[in-house]
Structures are given as C-alpha cells and as structure tokens.
GROMACS .gro file of C-alpha atoms in nm:
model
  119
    1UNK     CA    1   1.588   3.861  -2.827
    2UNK     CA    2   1.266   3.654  -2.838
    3UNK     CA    3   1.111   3.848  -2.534
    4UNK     CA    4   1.186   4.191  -2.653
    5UNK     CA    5   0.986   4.081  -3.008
    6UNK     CA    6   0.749   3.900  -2.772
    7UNK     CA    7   0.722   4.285  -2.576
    8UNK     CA    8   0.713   4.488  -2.884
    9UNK     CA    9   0.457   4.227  -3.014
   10UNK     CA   10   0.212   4.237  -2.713
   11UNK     CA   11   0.217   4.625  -2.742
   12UNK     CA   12   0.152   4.581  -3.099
   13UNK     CA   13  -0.145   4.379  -3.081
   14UNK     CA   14  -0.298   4.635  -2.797
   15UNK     CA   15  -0.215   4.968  -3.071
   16UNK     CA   16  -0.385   4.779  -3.280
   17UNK     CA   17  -0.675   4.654  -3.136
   18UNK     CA   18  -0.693   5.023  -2.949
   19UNK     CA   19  -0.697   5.199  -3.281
   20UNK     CA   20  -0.967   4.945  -3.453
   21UNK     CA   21  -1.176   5.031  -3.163
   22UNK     CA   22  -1.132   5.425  -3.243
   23UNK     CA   23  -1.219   5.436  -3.592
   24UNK     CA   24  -1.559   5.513  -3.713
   25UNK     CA   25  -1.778   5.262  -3.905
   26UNK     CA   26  -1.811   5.376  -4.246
   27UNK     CA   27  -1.814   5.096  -4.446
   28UNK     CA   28  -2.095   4.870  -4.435
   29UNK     CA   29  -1.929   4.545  -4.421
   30UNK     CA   30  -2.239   4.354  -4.305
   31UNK     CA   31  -2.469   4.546  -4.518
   32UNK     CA   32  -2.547   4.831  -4.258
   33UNK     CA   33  -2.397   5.169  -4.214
   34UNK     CA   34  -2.389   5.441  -4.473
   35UNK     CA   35  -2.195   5.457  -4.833
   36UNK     CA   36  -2.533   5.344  -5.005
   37UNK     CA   37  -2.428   5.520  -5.397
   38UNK     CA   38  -2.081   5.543  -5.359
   39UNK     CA   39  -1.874   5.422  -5.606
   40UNK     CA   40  -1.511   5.336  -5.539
   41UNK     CA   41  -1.287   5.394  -5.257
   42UNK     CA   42  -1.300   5.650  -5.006
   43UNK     CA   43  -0.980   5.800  -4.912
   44UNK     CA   44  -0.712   5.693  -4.676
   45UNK     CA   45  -0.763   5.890  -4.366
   46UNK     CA   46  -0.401   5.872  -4.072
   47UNK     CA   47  -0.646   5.626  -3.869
   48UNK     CA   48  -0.718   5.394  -4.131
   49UNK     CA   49  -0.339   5.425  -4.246
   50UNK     CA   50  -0.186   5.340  -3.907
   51UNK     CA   51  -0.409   5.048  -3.894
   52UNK     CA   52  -0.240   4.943  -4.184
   53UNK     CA   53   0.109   4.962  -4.041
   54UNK     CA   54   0.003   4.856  -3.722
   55UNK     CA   55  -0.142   4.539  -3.881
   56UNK     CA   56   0.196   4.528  -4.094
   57UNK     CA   57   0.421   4.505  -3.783
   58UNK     CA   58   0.231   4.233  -3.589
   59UNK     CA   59   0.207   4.000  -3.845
   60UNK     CA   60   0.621   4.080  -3.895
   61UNK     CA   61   0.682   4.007  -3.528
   62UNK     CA   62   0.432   3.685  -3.571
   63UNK     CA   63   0.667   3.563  -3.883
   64UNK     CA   64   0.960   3.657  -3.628
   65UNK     CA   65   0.836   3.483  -3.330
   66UNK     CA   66   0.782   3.202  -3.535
   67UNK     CA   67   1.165   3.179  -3.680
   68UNK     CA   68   1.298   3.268  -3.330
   69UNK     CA   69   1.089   2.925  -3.203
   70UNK     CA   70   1.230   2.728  -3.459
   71UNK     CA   71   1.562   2.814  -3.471
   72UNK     CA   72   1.525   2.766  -3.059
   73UNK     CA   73   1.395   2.428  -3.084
   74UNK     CA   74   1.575   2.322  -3.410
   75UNK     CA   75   1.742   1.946  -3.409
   76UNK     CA   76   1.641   1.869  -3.079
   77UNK     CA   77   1.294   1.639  -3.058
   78UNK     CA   78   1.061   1.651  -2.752
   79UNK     CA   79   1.151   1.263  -2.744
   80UNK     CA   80   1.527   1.354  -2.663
   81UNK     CA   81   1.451   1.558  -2.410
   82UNK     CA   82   1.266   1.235  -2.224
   83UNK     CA   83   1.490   1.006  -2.018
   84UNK     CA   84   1.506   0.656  -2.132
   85UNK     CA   85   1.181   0.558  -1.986
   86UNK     CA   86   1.014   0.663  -1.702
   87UNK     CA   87   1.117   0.537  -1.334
   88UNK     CA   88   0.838   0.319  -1.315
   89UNK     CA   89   0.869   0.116  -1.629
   90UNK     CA   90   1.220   0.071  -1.544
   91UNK     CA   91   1.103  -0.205  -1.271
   92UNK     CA   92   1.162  -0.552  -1.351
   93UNK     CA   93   0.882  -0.672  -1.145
   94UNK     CA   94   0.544  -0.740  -1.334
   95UNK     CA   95   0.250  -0.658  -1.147
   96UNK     CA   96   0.121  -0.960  -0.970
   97UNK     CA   97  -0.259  -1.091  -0.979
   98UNK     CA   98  -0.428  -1.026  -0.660
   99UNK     CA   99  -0.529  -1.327  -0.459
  100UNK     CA  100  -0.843  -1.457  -0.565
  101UNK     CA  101  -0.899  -1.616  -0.232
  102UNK     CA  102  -0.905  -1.290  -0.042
  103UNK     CA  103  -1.168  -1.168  -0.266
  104UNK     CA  104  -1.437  -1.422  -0.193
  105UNK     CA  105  -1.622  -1.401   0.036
  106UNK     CA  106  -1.544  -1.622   0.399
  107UNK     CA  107  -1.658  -2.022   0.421
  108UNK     CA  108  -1.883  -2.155   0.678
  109UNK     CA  109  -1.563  -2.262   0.885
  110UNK     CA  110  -1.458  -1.952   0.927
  111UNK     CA  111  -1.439  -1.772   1.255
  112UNK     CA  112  -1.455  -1.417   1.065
  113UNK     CA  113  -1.886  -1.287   1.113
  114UNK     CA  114  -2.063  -1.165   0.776
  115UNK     CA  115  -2.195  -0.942   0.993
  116UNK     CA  116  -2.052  -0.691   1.244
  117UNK     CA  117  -2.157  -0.795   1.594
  118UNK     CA  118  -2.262  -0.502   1.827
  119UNK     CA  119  -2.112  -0.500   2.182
   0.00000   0.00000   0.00000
C-alpha cells in the first residue's frame, strides 16, 4: 500500500511541477509582469485549475504517507530494535594502559642504536 501512494505520489509531484512550468506568468508576484490596473481576480483558466487539484492530491498523499509511516512504525522504538549492547561493550576486559616503558626512549645500556646503522 505505502509504495503504490509513494508511486502515485512521485507522479504527482512531476504533473505538478510539469504543469507549473507550462503556465504563463501573469501575475506579478515579485512586482514584474503585467496586470498593472487590474482590479480583482482574473479568471480560472483549466491550467491554473489543474494546478489546483494537482497541488490538492500531493499534499493528500503527503498526509497519507505520513499516517502509513506511523502506523508502520507505531509502538516499536528505534531503541528496541538495538540488541542489548553492542558486541564490543559486552567484553569484560577494560582496556589496559600501554607500557610506559616501551614508550621512552632506550637507556645508555642498551644494545638497541638511536640511529639506524648503514651496512
């Protein structure tokens, strides 16, 4: 059910955006375009009119979408779909500190060059 709304939704929103694209500009919504002493509403022309249902039926398949989702997803929490914890916090063992020893650098006595010899 959801992806034949979801279908007749996408198709929807192309009609729609197809027929917005058609239509003329008459009406001057940024100050431009013509209708300069016109008083009152033009009249409804079939383009103008099947925007309006187009617009209509996509935001009815948007509500629809929406109550599909929910009713989907109702009573069960993204938490409950988690295991427990993840694998590796279930590990007893706390990382240990590295060695503090191996970090420094080697004593006089050692054997071990501070500098690579060349052979």
């Amino acid at each position: 059910m959801e992806n034949v709304v979801l279908i007749i939704h996408l198709i929807l929103a192309l009609g729609l955006i197809g027929v917005v694209l058609l239509q003329r500009s008459e009406g001057g919504g940024l100050g431009i375009g013509g209708g300069g002493g016109n008083s009152g509403r033009p009249a409804a022309t079939p383009m103008s009119k099947l925007t309006w249902l187009l617009g209509a039926a996509f935001v009815v398949t948007s509500i629809t979408l929406t109550i599909v989702s929910a009713q989907k997803s109702a009573g069960v929490s993204v938490l409950d779909r988690l295991t427990a914890s993840p694998p590796a916090l279930n590990q007893n063992d706390a990382p240990t500190a590295p060695d503090l020893d191996n970090l420094l650098p080697p004593s006089e006595g050692d054997n071990t060059p501070l500098v690579p010899t060349v052979d």
